[in-house]
Backbone as JSON Lines, residues from 0, in Angstrom:
{"i":0,"aa":"Q","n":[-4.19,-6.42,-19.6],"ca":[-3.07,-5.5,-19.69],"c":[-2.91,-4.65,-18.43]}
{"i":1,"aa":"V","n":[-3.93,-4.59,-17.6],"ca":[-3.81,-3.81,-16.37],"c":[-2.84,-4.51,-15.44]}
{"i":2,"aa":"Q","n":[-2.01,-3.73,-14.78],"ca":[-0.95,-4.32,-13.98],"c":[-0.48,-3.36,-12.91]}
{"i":3,"aa":"L","n":[-0.19,-3.89,-11.72],"ca":[0.51,-3.19,-10.65],"c":[1.76,-3.99,-10.32]}
{"i":4,"aa":"V","n":[2.88,-3.31,-10.22],"ca":[4.15,-3.97,-9.93],"c":[4.78,-3.3,-8.72]}
{"i":5,"aa":"E","n":[4.94,-4.07,-7.64],"ca":[5.58,-3.58,-6.43],"c":[7.08,-3.8,-6.5]}
{"i":6,"aa":"S","n":[7.81,-2.92,-5.84],"ca":[9.25,-3.08,-5.71],"c":[9.71,-2.37,-4.45]}
{"i":7,"aa":"G","n":[10.93,-2.65,-4.03],"ca":[11.52,-1.96,-2.9],"c":[11.61,-2.75,-1.62]}
{"i":8,"aa":"G","n":[11.07,-3.95,-1.59],"ca":[11.17,-4.77,-0.4],"c":[12.58,-5.28,-0.18]}
{"i":9,"aa":"G","n":[12.79,-5.87,0.98],"ca":[14.1,-6.4,1.29],"c":[14.22,-6.78,2.74]}
{"i":10,"aa":"L","n":[15.45,-7.03,3.15],"ca":[15.78,-7.42,4.51],"c":[16.45,-6.26,5.22]}
{"i":11,"aa":"V","n":[15.89,-5.84,6.36],"ca":[16.45,-4.75,7.13],"c":[16.43,-5.11,8.61]}
{"i":12,"aa":"Q","n":[17.2,-4.36,9.39],"ca":[17.2,-4.52,10.83],"c":[16.15,-3.61,11.47]}
{"i":13,"aa":"P","n":[15.7,-3.95,12.66],"ca":[14.74,-3.06,13.34],"c":[15.26,-1.63,13.44]}
{"i":14,"aa":"G","n":[14.34,-0.69,13.22],"ca":[14.68,0.72,13.25],"c":[15.06,1.32,11.92]}
{"i":15,"aa":"E","n":[15.34,0.49,10.95],"ca":[15.71,0.98,9.62],"c":[14.47,1.27,8.78]}
{"i":16,"aa":"S","n":[14.7,1.75,7.57],"ca":[13.62,2.21,6.7],"c":[13.66,1.53,5.34]}
{"i":17,"aa":"L","n":[12.5,1.46,4.72],"ca":[12.35,1.03,3.34],"c":[11.31,1.9,2.66]}
{"i":18,"aa":"K","n":[11.44,2.03,1.35],"ca":[10.42,2.71,0.57],"c":[9.95,1.77,-0.54]}
{"i":19,"aa":"L","n":[8.67,1.43,-0.49],"ca":[8.07,0.59,-1.51],"c":[7.47,1.44,-2.62]}
{"i":20,"aa":"S","n":[7.53,0.91,-3.83],"ca":[6.93,1.57,-4.98],"c":[5.9,0.65,-5.61]}
{"i":21,"aa":"C","n":[4.89,1.24,-6.19],"ca":[3.85,0.51,-6.92],"c":[3.63,1.24,-8.23]}
{"i":22,"aa":"T","n":[4.07,0.63,-9.31],"ca":[4.0,1.26,-10.63],"c":[2.84,0.67,-11.42]}
{"i":23,"aa":"V","n":[2.05,1.56,-12.0],"ca":[0.82,1.2,-12.69],"c":[1.05,1.17,-14.19]}
{"i":24,"aa":"S","n":[0.43,0.21,-14.85],"ca":[0.35,0.22,-16.31],"c":[-1.01,-0.32,-16.73]}
{"i":25,"aa":"G","n":[-1.48,0.15,-17.87],"ca":[-2.73,-0.34,-18.42],"c":[-3.98,0.36,-17.92]}
{"i":26,"aa":"F","n":[-3.83,1.28,-16.98],"ca":[-4.96,2.08,-16.52],"c":[-4.45,3.39,-15.95]}
{"i":27,"aa":"T","n":[-5.36,4.3,-15.7],"ca":[-5.02,5.64,-15.23],"c":[-5.07,5.67,-13.71]}
{"i":28,"aa":"L","n":[-3.92,5.9,-13.09],"ca":[-3.87,5.92,-11.63],"c":[-4.69,7.06,-11.04]}
{"i":29,"aa":"A","n":[-4.77,8.17,-11.74],"ca":[-5.38,9.38,-11.19],"c":[-6.83,9.17,-10.78]}
{"i":30,"aa":"D","n":[-7.56,8.29,-11.43],"ca":[-8.95,8.07,-11.06],"c":[-9.16,6.76,-10.3]}
{"i":31,"aa":"H","n":[-8.1,6.24,-9.69],"ca":[-8.16,5.04,-8.86],"c":[-7.67,5.33,-7.45]}
{"i":32,"aa":"A","n":[-8.39,4.82,-6.47],"ca":[-7.83,4.75,-5.13],"c":[-6.81,3.63,-5.07]}
{"i":33,"aa":"L","n":[-5.79,3.8,-4.24],"ca":[-4.75,2.79,-4.11],"c":[-4.5,2.46,-2.64]}
{"i":34,"aa":"A","n":[-4.33,1.19,-2.36],"ca":[-4.1,0.73,-1.0],"c":[-2.88,-0.18,-0.95]}
{"i":35,"aa":"W","n":[-2.26,-0.2,0.22],"ca":[-1.23,-1.17,0.55],"c":[-1.78,-2.15,1.56]}
{"i":36,"aa":"F","n":[-1.62,-3.43,1.27],"ca":[-1.98,-4.52,2.17],"c":[-0.72,-5.3,2.52]}
{"i":37,"aa":"R","n":[-0.8,-6.06,3.59],"ca":[0.29,-6.97,3.92],"c":[-0.28,-8.25,4.5]}
{"i":38,"aa":"Q","n":[0.48,-9.32,4.31],"ca":[0.1,-10.61,4.85],"c":[1.35,-11.3,5.38]}
{"i":39,"aa":"A","n":[1.37,-11.51,6.68],"ca":[2.45,-12.23,7.32],"c":[2.15,-13.72,7.27]}
{"i":40,"aa":"S","n":[3.19,-14.53,7.38],"ca":[3.03,-15.98,7.33],"c":[2.08,-16.45,8.42]}
{"i":41,"aa":"G","n":[1.08,-17.21,8.02],"ca":[0.12,-17.76,8.96],"c":[-0.92,-16.79,9.48]}
{"i":42,"aa":"K","n":[-0.96,-15.58,8.94],"ca":[-1.9,-14.57,9.41],"c":[-2.78,-14.08,8.27]}
{"i":43,"aa":"E","n":[-3.85,-13.41,8.65],"ca":[-4.77,-12.86,7.66],"c":[-4.19,-11.61,7.02]}
{"i":44,"aa":"R","n":[-4.63,-11.37,5.8],"ca":[-4.27,-10.14,5.12],"c":[-4.87,-8.94,5.84]}
{"i":45,"aa":"E","n":[-4.12,-7.86,5.93],"ca":[-4.64,-6.66,6.55],"c":[-4.28,-5.43,5.71]}
{"i":46,"aa":"E","n":[-5.15,-4.45,5.76],"ca":[-4.89,-3.2,5.06],"c":[-3.99,-2.33,5.92]}
{"i":47,"aa":"V","n":[-2.93,-1.84,5.32],"ca":[-1.96,-1.0,6.01],"c":[-2.28,0.48,5.83]}
{"i":48,"aa":"S","n":[-2.59,0.85,4.6],"ca":[-2.8,2.26,4.28],"c":[-3.53,2.36,2.95]}
{"i":49,"aa":"C","n":[-4.19,3.48,2.73],"ca":[-4.76,3.75,1.42],"c":[-4.72,5.24,1.15]}
{"i":50,"aa":"I","n":[-4.79,5.56,-0.13],"ca":[-4.84,6.95,-0.56],"c":[-5.91,7.07,-1.64]}
{"i":51,"aa":"S","n":[-6.77,8.04,-1.47],"ca":[-7.91,8.19,-2.36],"c":[-7.53,8.89,-3.66]}
{"i":52,"aa":"S","n":[-8.36,8.67,-4.65],"ca":[-8.28,9.49,-5.85],"c":[-8.87,10.87,-5.55]}
{"i":53,"aa":"Y","n":[-8.73,11.76,-6.47],"ca":[-9.29,13.1,-6.43],"c":[-8.62,14.02,-5.4]}
{"i":54,"aa":"D","n":[-8.81,13.73,-4.11],"ca":[-8.27,14.63,-3.09],"c":[-7.09,14.05,-2.31]}
{"i":55,"aa":"S","n":[-6.72,12.81,-2.59],"ca":[-5.58,12.14,-1.96],"c":[-5.7,12.05,-0.45]}
{"i":56,"aa":"S","n":[-6.92,11.95,0.06],"ca":[-7.09,11.7,1.48],"c":[-6.53,10.32,1.82]}
{"i":57,"aa":"V","n":[-6.04,10.16,3.04],"ca":[-5.3,8.95,3.39],"c":[-5.85,8.28,4.64]}
{"i":58,"aa":"Y","n":[-5.55,7.01,4.76],"ca":[-5.89,6.2,5.92],"c":[-4.66,5.39,6.32]}
{"i":59,"aa":"Y","n":[-4.45,5.22,7.64],"ca":[-3.4,4.36,8.15],"c":[-3.94,3.45,9.24]}
{"i":60,"aa":"E","n":[-3.54,2.2,9.18],"ca":[-3.83,1.28,10.27],"c":[-3.08,1.75,11.52]}
{"i":61,"aa":"D","n":[-3.67,1.54,12.68],"ca":[-3.14,2.13,13.9],"c":[-1.68,1.78,14.17]}
{"i":62,"aa":"S","n":[-1.29,0.56,13.88],"ca":[0.06,0.12,14.22],"c":[1.15,0.8,13.39]}
{"i":63,"aa":"V","n":[0.78,1.43,12.28],"ca":[1.79,2.07,11.43],"c":[1.7,3.59,11.46]}
{"i":64,"aa":"K","n":[0.74,4.14,12.16],"ca":[0.6,5.6,12.23],"c":[1.85,6.23,12.82]}
{"i":65,"aa":"G","n":[2.31,7.28,12.17],"ca":[3.52,7.96,12.61],"c":[4.8,7.35,12.09]}
{"i":66,"aa":"R","n":[4.73,6.17,11.5],"ca":[5.9,5.5,10.96],"c":[5.86,5.37,9.44]}
{"i":67,"aa":"F","n":[4.68,5.13,8.89],"ca":[4.52,4.92,7.45],"c":[3.86,6.13,6.81]}
{"i":68,"aa":"T","n":[4.22,6.41,5.56],"ca":[3.61,7.48,4.8],"c":[3.29,6.99,3.4]}
{"i":69,"aa":"I","n":[2.03,7.11,3.01],"ca":[1.61,6.75,1.66],"c":[1.55,8.01,0.81]}
{"i":70,"aa":"S","n":[1.9,7.88,-0.46],"ca":[1.83,9.0,-1.38],"c":[1.61,8.49,-2.79]}
{"i":71,"aa":"R","n":[1.28,9.41,-3.68],"ca":[1.09,9.03,-5.07],"c":[1.61,10.13,-5.97]}
{"i":72,"aa":"D","n":[2.1,9.74,-7.13],"ca":[2.54,10.66,-8.16],"c":[1.86,10.2,-9.44]}
{"i":73,"aa":"D","n":[0.73,10.79,-9.74],"ca":[-0.07,10.33,-10.86],"c":[0.64,10.55,-12.2]}
{"i":74,"aa":"A","n":[1.43,11.61,-12.3],"ca":[2.17,11.86,-13.53],"c":[3.17,10.76,-13.82]}
{"i":75,"aa":"K","n":[3.75,10.18,-12.76],"ca":[4.68,9.07,-12.91],"c":[4.0,7.71,-12.82]}
{"i":76,"aa":"T","n":[2.69,7.72,-12.66],"ca":[1.88,6.5,-12.52],"c":[2.45,5.57,-11.45]}
{"i":77,"aa":"T","n":[2.84,6.16,-10.32],"ca":[3.47,5.4,-9.25],"c":[2.95,5.86,-7.89]}
{"i":78,"aa":"A","n":[2.72,4.91,-7.01],"ca":[2.42,5.19,-5.62],"c":[3.54,4.63,-4.75]}
{"i":79,"aa":"Y","n":[3.63,5.14,-3.52],"ca":[4.74,4.79,-2.64],"c":[4.24,4.51,-1.24]}
{"i":80,"aa":"L","n":[5.04,3.74,-0.52],"ca":[4.85,3.57,0.91],"c":[6.21,3.71,1.58]}
{"i":81,"aa":"Q","n":[6.43,4.85,2.22],"ca":[7.65,5.08,2.98],"c":[7.46,4.46,4.36]}
{"i":82,"aa":"M","n":[8.35,3.57,4.74],"ca":[8.24,2.84,6.0],"c":[9.47,3.15,6.84]}
{"i":83,"aa":"N","n":[9.26,3.84,7.95],"ca":[10.33,4.21,8.86],"c":[10.21,3.45,10.18]}
{"i":84,"aa":"N","n":[11.32,3.37,10.88],"ca":[11.34,2.72,12.19],"c":[10.68,1.34,12.15]}
{"i":85,"aa":"L","n":[11.14,0.53,11.23],"ca":[10.53,-0.78,11.03],"c":[10.74,-1.69,12.23]}
{"i":86,"aa":"R","n":[9.75,-2.51,12.47],"ca":[9.74,-3.44,13.59],"c":[9.61,-4.86,13.06]}
{"i":87,"aa":"P","n":[10.03,-5.85,13.85],"ca":[9.9,-7.24,13.4],"c":[8.47,-7.62,13.02]}
{"i":88,"aa":"D","n":[7.48,-7.07,13.7],"ca":[6.1,-7.42,13.36],"c":[5.59,-6.74,12.09]}
{"i":89,"aa":"D","n":[6.42,-5.94,11.44],"ca":[6.11,-5.44,10.11],"c":[6.47,-6.45,9.02]}
{"i":90,"aa":"T","n":[7.15,-7.52,9.38],"ca":[7.54,-8.54,8.41],"c":[6.3,-9.15,7.76]}
{"i":91,"aa":"A","n":[6.25,-9.08,6.43],"ca":[5.1,-9.56,5.68],"c":[5.39,-9.4,4.19]}
{"i":92,"aa":"K","n":[4.54,-10.0,3.39],"ca":[4.52,-9.69,1.97],"c":[3.55,-8.54,1.75]}
{"i":93,"aa":"Y","n":[4.03,-7.5,1.11],"ca":[3.26,-6.28,0.9],"c":[2.72,-6.22,-0.52]}
{"i":94,"aa":"Y","n":[1.43,-5.92,-0.63],"ca":[0.74,-5.85,-1.91],"c":[0.15,-4.46,-2.1]}
{"i":95,"aa":"C","n":[0.15,-3.98,-3.33],"ca":[-0.63,-2.81,-3.64],"c":[-1.86,-3.23,-4.44]}
{"i":96,"aa":"A","n":[-2.91,-2.44,-4.32],"ca":[-4.17,-2.74,-4.97],"c":[-4.86,-1.44,-5.33]}
{"i":97,"aa":"A","n":[-5.69,-1.48,-6.37],"ca":[-6.36,-0.29,-6.85],"c":[-7.81,-0.57,-7.21]}
{"i":98,"aa":"V","n":[-8.62,0.47,-7.15],"ca":[-10.01,0.4,-7.57],"c":[-10.41,1.76,-8.11]}
{"i":99,"aa":"Q","n":[-11.21,1.74,-9.14],"ca":[-11.6,2.96,-9.84],"c":[-12.77,3.65,-9.16]}
{"i":100,"aa":"R","n":[-12.79,4.96,-9.23],"ca":[-13.94,5.79,-8.88],"c":[-14.33,5.68,-7.41]}
{"i":101,"aa":"V","n":[-13.35,5.63,-6.56],"ca":[-13.56,5.67,-5.12],"c":[-12.92,6.94,-4.58]}
{"i":102,"aa":"R","n":[-13.73,7.8,-4.0],"ca":[-13.23,9.08,-3.53],"c":[-12.67,9.02,-2.11]}
{"i":103,"aa":"R","n":[-13.21,8.14,-1.29],"ca":[-12.76,8.02,0.1],"c":[-12.43,6.56,0.38]}
{"i":104,"aa":"C","n":[-11.18,6.21,0.23],"ca":[-10.8,4.81,0.33],"c":[-10.97,4.24,1.73]}
{"i":105,"aa":"Q","n":[-10.96,5.09,2.73],"ca":[-11.08,4.61,4.11],"c":[-12.45,4.04,4.44]}
{"i":106,"aa":"F","n":[-13.41,4.21,3.55],"ca":[-14.77,3.74,3.79],"c":[-15.15,2.52,2.96]}
{"i":107,"aa":"I","n":[-14.2,1.89,2.29],"ca":[-14.51,0.74,1.46],"c":[-13.81,-0.52,1.99]}
{"i":108,"aa":"P","n":[-14.45,-1.68,1.84],"ca":[-13.83,-2.92,2.3],"c":[-12.74,-3.39,1.35]}
{"i":109,"aa":"P","n":[-11.82,-4.22,1.84],"ca":[-10.71,-4.68,1.0],"c":[-11.15,-5.39,-0.27]}
{"i":110,"aa":"E","n":[-12.26,-6.11,-0.21],"ca":[-12.71,-6.86,-1.39],"c":[-13.16,-5.97,-2.53]}
{"i":111,"aa":"T","n":[-13.3,-4.69,-2.27],"ca":[-13.64,-3.74,-3.33],"c":[-12.51,-3.6,-4.35]}
{"i":112,"aa":"Y","n":[-11.28,-3.74,-3.89],"ca":[-10.13,-3.59,-4.79],"c":[-10.1,-4.74,-5.79]}
{"i":113,"aa":"N","n":[-10.0,-4.4,-7.05],"ca":[-10.07,-5.41,-8.1],"c":[-8.82,-5.5,-8.97]}
{"i":114,"aa":"I","n":[-7.81,-4.7,-8.69],"ca":[-6.53,-4.78,-9.37],"c":[-5.46,-4.94,-8.32]}
{"i":115,"aa":"W","n":[-4.69,-6.01,-8.43],"ca":[-3.7,-6.36,-7.4],"c":[-2.33,-6.61,-8.01]}
{"i":116,"aa":"G","n":[-1.3,-6.24,-7.27],"ca":[0.06,-6.58,-7.64],"c":[0.47,-7.94,-7.13]}
{"i":117,"aa":"Q","n":[1.69,-8.32,-7.45],"ca":[2.19,-9.65,-7.1],"c":[2.81,-9.7,-5.71]}
{"i":118,"aa":"G","n":[3.1,-8.56,-5.13],"ca":[3.65,-8.49,-3.8],"c":[5.16,-8.36,-3.77]}
{"i":119,"aa":"T","n":[5.66,-7.77,-2.69],"ca":[7.09,-7.68,-2.44],"c":[7.34,-7.98,-0.97]}
{"i":120,"aa":"Q","n":[8.36,-8.77,-0.7],"ca":[8.61,-9.24,0.66],"c":[9.4,-8.22,1.46]}
{"i":121,"aa":"V","n":[8.93,-7.94,2.66],"ca":[9.65,-7.11,3.63],"c":[9.95,-7.97,4.85]}
{"i":122,"aa":"T","n":[11.21,-8.06,5.2],"ca":[11.62,-8.84,6.36],"c":[12.44,-7.95,7.28]}
{"i":123,"aa":"V","n":[12.01,-7.87,8.53],"ca":[12.7,-7.07,9.54],"c":[13.23,-8.04,10.59]}
{"i":124,"aa":"S","n":[14.52,-8.17,10.63],"ca":[15.15,-9.13,11.51],"c":[15.29,-8.57,12.92]}
{"i":125,"aa":"S","n":[15.4,-9.46,13.88],"ca":[15.55,-9.05,15.27],"c":[16.84,-9.64,15.85]}
């Protein structure tokens, strides 16, 4: 019954913005760290950002710093990824993932996450 559902992807031109949502059901978001990953065609999956439980400390991969913002609203059981100034190399399928009882998400490997969404496609045309 545990589930993460991503939404908000689409096709945009370089420089435009998108906001992704990750809605949780079947578990309590407040005690889970949440991360956004992406995987471009022919490339390895990479972690884009994460937000911790408890204190909501955040991590960003270097290429998205200053452009992307991760947030969470535990009352709405939803996390977000605001993506500004999108570039063609941001094109990928974006996944959200969660893991329970992690206070500092920036110190855990991706394989720690045990709840995954189905992904939403982001395409930035050039």
